[in-house]
CSV table of C-alpha atoms in Angstrom, one decimal:
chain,number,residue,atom,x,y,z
A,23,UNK,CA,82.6,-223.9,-13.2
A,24,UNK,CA,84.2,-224.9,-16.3
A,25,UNK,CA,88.1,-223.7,-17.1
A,26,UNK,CA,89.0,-224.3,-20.7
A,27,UNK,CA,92.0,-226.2,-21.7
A,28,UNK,CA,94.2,-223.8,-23.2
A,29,UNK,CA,98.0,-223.9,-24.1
A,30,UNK,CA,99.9,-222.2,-21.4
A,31,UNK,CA,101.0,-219.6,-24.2
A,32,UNK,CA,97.2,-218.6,-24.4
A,33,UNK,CA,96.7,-218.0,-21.2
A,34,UNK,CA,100.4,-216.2,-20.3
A,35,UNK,CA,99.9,-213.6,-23.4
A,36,UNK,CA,97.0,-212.4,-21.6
A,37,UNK,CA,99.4,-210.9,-19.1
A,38,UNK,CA,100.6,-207.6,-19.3
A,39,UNK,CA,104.2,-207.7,-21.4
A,40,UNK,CA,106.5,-207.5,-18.3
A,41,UNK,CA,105.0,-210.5,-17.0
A,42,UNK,CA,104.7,-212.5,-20.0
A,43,UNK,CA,108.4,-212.1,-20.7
A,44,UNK,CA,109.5,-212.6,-17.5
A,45,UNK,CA,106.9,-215.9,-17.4
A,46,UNK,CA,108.0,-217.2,-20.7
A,47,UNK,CA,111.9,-217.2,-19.8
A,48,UNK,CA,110.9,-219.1,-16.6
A,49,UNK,CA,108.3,-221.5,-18.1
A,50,UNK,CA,111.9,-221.8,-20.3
A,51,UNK,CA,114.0,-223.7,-17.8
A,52,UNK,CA,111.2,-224.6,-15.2
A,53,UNK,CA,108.2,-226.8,-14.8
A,54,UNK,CA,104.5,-224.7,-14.1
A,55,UNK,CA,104.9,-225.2,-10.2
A,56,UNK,CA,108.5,-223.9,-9.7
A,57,UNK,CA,107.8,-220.7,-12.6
A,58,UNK,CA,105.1,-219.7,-9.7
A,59,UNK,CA,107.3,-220.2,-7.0
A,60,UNK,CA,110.2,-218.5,-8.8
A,61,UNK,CA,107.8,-215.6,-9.9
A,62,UNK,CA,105.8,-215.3,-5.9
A,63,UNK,CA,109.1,-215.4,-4.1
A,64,UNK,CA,111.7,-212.8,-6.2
A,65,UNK,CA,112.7,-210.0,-4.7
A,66,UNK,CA,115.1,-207.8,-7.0
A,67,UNK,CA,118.5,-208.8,-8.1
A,68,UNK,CA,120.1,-211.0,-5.4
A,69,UNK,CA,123.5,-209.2,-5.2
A,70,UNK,CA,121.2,-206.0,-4.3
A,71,UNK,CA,121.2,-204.6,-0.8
A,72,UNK,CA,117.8,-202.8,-0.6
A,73,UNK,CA,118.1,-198.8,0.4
A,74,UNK,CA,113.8,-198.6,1.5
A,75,UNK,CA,110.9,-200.3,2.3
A,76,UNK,CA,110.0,-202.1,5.8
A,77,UNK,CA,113.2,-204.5,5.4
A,78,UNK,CA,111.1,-207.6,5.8
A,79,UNK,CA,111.9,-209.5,2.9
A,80,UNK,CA,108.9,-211.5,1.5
A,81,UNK,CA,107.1,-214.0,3.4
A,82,UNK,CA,106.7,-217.2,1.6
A,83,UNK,CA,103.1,-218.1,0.7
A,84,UNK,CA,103.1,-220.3,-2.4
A,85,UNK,CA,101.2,-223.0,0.2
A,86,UNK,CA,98.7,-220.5,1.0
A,87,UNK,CA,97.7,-219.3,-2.5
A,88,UNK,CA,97.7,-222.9,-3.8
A,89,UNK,CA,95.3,-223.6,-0.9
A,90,UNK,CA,93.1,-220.5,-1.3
A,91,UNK,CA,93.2,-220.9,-5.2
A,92,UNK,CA,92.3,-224.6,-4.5
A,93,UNK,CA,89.6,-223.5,-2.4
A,94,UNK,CA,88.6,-220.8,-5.7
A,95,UNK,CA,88.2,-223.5,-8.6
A,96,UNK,CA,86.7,-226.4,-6.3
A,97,UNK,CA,84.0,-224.3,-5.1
A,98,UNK,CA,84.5,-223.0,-1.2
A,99,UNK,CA,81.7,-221.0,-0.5
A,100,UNK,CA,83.6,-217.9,0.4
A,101,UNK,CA,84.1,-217.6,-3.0
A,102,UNK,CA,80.3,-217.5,-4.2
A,103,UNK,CA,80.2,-214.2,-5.1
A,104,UNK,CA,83.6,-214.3,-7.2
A,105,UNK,CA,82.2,-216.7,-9.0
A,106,UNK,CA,79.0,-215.7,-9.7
A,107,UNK,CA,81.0,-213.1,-11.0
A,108,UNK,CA,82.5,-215.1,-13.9
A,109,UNK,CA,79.4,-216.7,-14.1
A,110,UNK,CA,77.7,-213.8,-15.3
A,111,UNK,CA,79.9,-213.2,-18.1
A,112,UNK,CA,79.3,-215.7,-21.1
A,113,UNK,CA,81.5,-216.4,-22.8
A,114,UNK,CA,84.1,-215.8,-20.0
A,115,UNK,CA,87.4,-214.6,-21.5
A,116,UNK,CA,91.1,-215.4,-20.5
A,117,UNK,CA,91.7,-212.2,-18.8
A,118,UNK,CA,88.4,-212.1,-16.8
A,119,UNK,CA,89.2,-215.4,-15.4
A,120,UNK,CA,92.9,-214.0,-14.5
A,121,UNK,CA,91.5,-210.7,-13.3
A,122,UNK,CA,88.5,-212.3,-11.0
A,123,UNK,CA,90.5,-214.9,-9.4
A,124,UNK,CA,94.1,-212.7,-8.6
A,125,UNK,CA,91.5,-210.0,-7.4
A,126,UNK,CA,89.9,-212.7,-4.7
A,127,UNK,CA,93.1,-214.4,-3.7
A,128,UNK,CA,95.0,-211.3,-3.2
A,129,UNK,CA,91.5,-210.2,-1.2
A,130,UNK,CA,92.2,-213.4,1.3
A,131,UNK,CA,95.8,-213.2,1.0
A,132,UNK,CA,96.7,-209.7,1.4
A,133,UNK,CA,98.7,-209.4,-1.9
A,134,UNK,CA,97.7,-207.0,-4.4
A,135,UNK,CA,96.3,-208.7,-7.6
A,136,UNK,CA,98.3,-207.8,-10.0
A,137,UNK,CA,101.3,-209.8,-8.0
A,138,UNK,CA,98.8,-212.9,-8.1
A,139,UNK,CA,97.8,-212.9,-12.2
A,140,UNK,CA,100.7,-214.5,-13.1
A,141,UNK,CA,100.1,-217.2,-10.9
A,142,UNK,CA,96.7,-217.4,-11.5
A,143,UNK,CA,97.3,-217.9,-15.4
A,144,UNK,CA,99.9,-220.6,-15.0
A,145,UNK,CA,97.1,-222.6,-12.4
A,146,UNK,CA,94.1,-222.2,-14.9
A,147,UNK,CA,96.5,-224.1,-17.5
A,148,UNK,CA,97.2,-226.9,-14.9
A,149,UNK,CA,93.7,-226.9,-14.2
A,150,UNK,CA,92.2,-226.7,-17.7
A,151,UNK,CA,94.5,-229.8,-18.8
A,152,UNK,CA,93.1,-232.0,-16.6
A,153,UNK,CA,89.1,-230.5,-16.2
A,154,UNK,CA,88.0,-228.9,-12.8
A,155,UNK,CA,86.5,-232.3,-10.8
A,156,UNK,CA,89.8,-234.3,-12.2
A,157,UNK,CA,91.8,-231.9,-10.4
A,158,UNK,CA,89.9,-231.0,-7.9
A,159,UNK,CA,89.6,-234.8,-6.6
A,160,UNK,CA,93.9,-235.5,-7.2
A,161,UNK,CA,94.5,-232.0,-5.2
B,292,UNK,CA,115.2,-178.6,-12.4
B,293,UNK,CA,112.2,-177.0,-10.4
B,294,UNK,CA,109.4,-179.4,-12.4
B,295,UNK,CA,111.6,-181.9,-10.2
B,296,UNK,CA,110.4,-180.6,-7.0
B,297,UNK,CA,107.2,-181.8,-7.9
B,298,UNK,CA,107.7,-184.9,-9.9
B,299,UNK,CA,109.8,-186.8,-7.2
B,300,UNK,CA,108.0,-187.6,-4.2
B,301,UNK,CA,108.1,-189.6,-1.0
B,302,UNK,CA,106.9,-193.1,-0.3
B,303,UNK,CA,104.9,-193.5,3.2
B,304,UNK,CA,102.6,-195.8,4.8
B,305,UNK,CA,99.8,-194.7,7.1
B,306,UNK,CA,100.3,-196.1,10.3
B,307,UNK,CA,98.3,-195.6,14.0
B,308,UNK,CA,100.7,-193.2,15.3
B,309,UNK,CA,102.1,-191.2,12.3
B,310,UNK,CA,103.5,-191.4,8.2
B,311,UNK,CA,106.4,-194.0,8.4
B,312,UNK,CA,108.2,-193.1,5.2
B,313,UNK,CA,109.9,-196.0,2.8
B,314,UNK,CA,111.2,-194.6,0.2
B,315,UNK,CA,111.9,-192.3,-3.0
B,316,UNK,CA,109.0,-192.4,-5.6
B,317,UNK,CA,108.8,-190.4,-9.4
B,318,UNK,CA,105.5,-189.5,-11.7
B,319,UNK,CA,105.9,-191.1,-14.8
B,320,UNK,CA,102.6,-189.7,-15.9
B,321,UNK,CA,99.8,-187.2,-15.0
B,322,UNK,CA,98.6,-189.8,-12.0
B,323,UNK,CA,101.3,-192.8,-11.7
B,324,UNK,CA,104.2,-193.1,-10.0
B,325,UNK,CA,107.2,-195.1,-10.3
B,326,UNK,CA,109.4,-197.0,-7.7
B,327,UNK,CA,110.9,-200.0,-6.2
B,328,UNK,CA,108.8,-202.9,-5.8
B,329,UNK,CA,110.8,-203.3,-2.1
B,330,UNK,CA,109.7,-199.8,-1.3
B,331,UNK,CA,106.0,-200.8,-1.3
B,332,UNK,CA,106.1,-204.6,-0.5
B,333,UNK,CA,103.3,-206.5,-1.3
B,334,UNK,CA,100.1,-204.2,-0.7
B,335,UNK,CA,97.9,-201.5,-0.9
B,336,UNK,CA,97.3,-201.3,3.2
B,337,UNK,CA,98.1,-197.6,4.1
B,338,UNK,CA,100.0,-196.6,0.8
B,339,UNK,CA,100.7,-192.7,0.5
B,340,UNK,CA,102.3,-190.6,-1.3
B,341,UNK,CA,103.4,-187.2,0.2
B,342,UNK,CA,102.4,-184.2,-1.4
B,343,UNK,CA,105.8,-182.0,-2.5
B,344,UNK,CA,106.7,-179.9,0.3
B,345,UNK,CA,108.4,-177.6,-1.8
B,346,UNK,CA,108.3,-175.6,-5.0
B,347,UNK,CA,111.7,-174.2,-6.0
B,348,UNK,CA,114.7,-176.6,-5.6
B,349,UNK,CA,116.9,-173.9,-3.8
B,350,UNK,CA,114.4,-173.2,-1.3
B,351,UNK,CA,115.3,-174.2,2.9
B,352,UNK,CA,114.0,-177.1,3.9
B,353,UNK,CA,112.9,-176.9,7.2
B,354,UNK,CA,113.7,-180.3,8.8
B,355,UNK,CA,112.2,-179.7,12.0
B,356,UNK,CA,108.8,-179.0,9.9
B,357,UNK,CA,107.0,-182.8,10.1
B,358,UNK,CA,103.5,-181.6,8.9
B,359,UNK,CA,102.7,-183.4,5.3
B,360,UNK,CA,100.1,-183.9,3.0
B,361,UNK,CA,99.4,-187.9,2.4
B,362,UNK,CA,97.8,-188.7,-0.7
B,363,UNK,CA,96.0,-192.1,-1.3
B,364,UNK,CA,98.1,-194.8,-3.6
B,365,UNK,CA,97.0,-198.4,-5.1
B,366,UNK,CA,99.7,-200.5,-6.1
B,367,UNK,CA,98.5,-201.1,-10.2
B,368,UNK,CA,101.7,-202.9,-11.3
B,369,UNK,CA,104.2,-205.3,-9.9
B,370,UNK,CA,107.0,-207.0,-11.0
B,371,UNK,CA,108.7,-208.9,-8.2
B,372,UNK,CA,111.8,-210.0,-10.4
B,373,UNK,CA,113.0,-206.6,-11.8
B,374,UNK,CA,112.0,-204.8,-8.4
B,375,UNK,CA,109.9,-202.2,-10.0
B,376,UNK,CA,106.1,-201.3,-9.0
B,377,UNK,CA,104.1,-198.3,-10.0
B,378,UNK,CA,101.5,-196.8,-8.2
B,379,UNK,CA,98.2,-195.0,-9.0
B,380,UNK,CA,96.9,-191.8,-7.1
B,381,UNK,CA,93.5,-189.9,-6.8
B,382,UNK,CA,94.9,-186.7,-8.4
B,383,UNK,CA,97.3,-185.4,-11.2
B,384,UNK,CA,100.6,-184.1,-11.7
B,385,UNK,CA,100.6,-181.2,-14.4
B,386,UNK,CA,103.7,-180.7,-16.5
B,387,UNK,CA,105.5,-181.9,-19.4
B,388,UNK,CA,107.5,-184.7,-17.8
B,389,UNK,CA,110.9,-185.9,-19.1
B,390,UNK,CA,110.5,-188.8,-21.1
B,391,UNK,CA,111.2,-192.2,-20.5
B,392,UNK,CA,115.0,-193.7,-21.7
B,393,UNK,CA,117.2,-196.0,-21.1
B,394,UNK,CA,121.0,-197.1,-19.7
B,395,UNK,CA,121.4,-197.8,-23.4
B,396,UNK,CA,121.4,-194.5,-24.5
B,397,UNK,CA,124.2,-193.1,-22.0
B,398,UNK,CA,127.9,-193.7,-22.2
B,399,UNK,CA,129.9,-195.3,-19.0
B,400,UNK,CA,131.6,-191.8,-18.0
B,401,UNK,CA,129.0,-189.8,-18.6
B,402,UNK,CA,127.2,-187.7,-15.7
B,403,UNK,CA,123.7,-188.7,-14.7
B,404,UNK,CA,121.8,-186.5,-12.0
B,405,UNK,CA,119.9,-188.4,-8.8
B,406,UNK,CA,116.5,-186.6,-7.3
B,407,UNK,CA,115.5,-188.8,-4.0
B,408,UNK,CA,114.8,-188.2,-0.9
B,409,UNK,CA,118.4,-189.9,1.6
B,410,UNK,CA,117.4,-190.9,4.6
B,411,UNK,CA,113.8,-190.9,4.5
B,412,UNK,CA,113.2,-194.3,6.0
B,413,UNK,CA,115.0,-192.6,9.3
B,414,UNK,CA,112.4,-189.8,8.9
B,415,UNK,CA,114.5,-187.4,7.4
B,416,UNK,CA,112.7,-185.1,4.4
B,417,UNK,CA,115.0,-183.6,2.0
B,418,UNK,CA,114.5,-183.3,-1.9
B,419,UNK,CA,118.4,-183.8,-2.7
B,420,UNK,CA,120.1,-183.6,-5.9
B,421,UNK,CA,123.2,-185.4,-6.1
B,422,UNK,CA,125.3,-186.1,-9.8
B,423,UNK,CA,127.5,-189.2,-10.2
B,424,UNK,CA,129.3,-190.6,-13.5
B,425,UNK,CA,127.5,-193.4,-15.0
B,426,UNK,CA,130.6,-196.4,-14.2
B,427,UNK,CA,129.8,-199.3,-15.6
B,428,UNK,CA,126.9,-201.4,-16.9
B,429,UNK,CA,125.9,-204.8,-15.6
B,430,UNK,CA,123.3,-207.7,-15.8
B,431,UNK,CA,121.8,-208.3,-12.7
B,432,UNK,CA,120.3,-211.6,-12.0
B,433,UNK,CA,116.9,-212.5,-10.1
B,434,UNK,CA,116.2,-215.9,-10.2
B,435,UNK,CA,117.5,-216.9,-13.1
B,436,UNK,CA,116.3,-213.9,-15.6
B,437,UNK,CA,118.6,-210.8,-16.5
B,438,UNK,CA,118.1,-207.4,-16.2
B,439,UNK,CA,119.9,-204.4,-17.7
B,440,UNK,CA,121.6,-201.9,-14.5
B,441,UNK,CA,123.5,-199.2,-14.1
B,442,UNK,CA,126.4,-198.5,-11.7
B,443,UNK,CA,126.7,-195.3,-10.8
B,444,UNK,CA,130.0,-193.9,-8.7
B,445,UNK,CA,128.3,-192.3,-5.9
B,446,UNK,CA,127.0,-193.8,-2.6
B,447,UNK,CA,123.0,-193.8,-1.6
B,448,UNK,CA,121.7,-194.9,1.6
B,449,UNK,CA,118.6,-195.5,3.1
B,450,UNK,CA,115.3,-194.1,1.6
B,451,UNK,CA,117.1,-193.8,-1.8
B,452,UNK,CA,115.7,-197.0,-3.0
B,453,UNK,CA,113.2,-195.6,-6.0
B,454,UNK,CA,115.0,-192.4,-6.9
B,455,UNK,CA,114.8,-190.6,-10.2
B,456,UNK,CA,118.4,-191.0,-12.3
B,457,UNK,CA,118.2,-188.5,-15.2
B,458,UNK,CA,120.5,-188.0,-18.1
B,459,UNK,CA,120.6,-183.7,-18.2
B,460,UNK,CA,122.1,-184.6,-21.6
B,461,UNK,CA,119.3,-186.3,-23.1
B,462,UNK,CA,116.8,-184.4,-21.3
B,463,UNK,CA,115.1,-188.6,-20.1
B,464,UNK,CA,114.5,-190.4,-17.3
B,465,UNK,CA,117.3,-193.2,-17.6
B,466,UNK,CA,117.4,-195.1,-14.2
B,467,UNK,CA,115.9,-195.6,-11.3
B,468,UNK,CA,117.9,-196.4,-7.9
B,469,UNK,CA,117.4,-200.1,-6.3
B,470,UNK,CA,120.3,-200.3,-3.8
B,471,UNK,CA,123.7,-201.0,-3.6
B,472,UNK,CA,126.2,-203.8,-4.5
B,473,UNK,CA,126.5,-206.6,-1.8
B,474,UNK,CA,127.8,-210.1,-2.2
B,475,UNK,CA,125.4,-212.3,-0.1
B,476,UNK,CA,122.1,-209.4,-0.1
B,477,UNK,CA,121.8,-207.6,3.1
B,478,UNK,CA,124.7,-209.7,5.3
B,479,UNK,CA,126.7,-208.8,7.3
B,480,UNK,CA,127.2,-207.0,10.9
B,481,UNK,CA,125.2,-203.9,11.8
B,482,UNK,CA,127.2,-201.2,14.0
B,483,UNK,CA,124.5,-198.4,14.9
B,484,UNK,CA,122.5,-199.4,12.6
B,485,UNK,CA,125.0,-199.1,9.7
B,486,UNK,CA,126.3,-202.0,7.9
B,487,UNK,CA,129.9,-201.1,6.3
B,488,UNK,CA,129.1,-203.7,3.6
B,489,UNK,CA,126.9,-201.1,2.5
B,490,UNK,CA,129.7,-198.1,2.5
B,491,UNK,CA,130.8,-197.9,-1.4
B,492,UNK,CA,130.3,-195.9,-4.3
B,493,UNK,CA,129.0,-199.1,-6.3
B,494,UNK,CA,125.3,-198.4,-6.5
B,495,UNK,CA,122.8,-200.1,-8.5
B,496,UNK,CA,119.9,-198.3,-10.8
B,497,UNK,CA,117.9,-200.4,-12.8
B,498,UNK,CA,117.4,-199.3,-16.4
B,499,UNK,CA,114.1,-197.3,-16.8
B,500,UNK,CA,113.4,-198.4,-20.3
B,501,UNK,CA,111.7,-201.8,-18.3
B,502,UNK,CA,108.9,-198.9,-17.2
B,503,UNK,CA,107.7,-198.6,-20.7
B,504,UNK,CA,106.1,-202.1,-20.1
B,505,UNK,CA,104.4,-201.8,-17.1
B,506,UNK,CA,102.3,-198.9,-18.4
């Protein structure tokens, strides 16, 4: 599978708006790696007690996704059928890319997609830059 | 104010042994709801909302009643840093729901009403009105990136996280409820299950003007 090397811009302003905005003013002051961490481990305004929910605050799993989306682009057969997926589509746009990845990932990981896409987006730029076998061999 | 018994709505998740509920939730359309991303965590495992229990505001709400009708909901939108999620159900709400504003468009002093359900998380299910003055407005920080909140000058507890804060003036949706003021998040000593920390009229809504995005 091929990823296209695209400006980080291109692929970010395939996100919906509240992500791009919130991405962009990361991407700002951050590299790619620490916008993703930033972005997977936020949890509301810090000085915020929460009045819901299970109390548990997040668990971190930036290792995990970078593993499972390793495992994604360098071609881990649990991921056939994902990628088949993309394959089918010609040529494959931006967001189908996003969509098809976050939507597998959050499958392994137990996140809902739409938490993932930002992530995803930022990792098909790293990706792209270098080419798929470059990265996959440094990685 | 009755259209309100039907537009705010409880947060649960299906577990083994019964509904545990997490928290306040509001439609912003015919079939999404609105809440706190905190409320809902991270997926779509068990997700429900409950059916309104009740049709007319003044009606008695029978407390010891624990019957309730869950309905399906998939987490569509998340956004971890402003603490906002909305949620999408198999069915629709009908009525003309009050649109969409802001924190912008009230004045600090002015009185802003608060549909949630207090307590929920502790199993408690009561549609409760409550009316505060808005008293100030403040950026709120989440790693590193701003975001527009109200104070309002009444306390919440518990199960609040995800109410509906409405400006009666401007006939909108202008807030929604996240929690309340603490210095270091959610330290500090727990007596019965209390923290005092979290005893004060200083509670935070973030501005609902950041829904328009997600949609």
């Amino acid at each position: 599978m091929e990823i296209p090397n695209l400006e980080i811009t291109e692929w970010v302003s395939e996100l919906k708006p509240y992500q791009s905005n919130s991405i962009n003013q990361l991407l700002d002051e951050h590299d790619s790696e620490e916008t993703i961490k930033l972005w997977l481990s936020a949890n509301g305004p810090t000085s915020t007690i929460q009045f819901g929910g299970e109390n548990e605050s997040p668990e971190p799993f930036l290792e995990r996704f970078k593993e499972e989306f390793k495992k994604f682009i360098c071609g881990d057969e649990k991921y056939n059928q994902f990628r088949e997926q993309l394959s089918a589509e010609a040529p494959i746009a931006k967001s189908i890319y996003i969509s098809v990845i976050a939507a597998a990932l959050g499958a392994t990981l137990g996140y809902t997609a739409t938490l993932l896409a930002p992530a995803v987006a930022i990792m098909l730029h790293v990706v792209g830059t270098v080419g798929v076998n470059a990265w996959c061999t440094t990685n | 104010m009755q259209l309100f018994t039907q537009q705010v709505v409880t947060i649960g998740k299906v577990t083994p042994q019964h509904v545990q509920m997490l928290g306040t939730g509001f439609f912003i359309s015919e079939n999404k709801v609105a809440t706190t991303r905190h409320v809902v965590g991270n997926n779509n495992d068990g997700l429900v909302i409950l059916a309104p229990h009740i049709n007319n505001i003044n009606a008695y709400q029978d407390t010891s009643d624990n019957s309730c009708r869950p309905i399906q909901a998939n987490i569509v939108e998340i956004d971890p840093i402003k603490d906002l999620a909305i949620l999408q159900i198999d069915g629709t709400l009908n009525g003309q729901l009050p649109p969409i504003g802001s924190f912008d468009e009230v004045n600090v002093s002015e009185e802003v009403g608060i549909f949630g359900f207090p307590h929920s998380v502790e199993g408690r299910r009561v549609l409760t009105y409550q009316k505060a003055e808005l008293g100030a407005k403040v950026l709120l920080s989440s790693n590193g990136i701003k975001t527009k909140h109200g104070v309002i000058n009444i306390q919440a507890r518990p199960g609040q996280s995800g109410s509906l804060v409405f400006s009666g003036r401007l006939n909108r949706i202008v807030g929604i409820l996240v929690g309340a003021y603490a210095p270091d998040g959610a330290n500090g000593i727990s007596l019965g299950g209390i923290n005092p920390r979290e005893l004060h009229q200083t509670t935070h809504c973030i501005s609902a003007e950041y829904l328009r995005d997600m949609l």
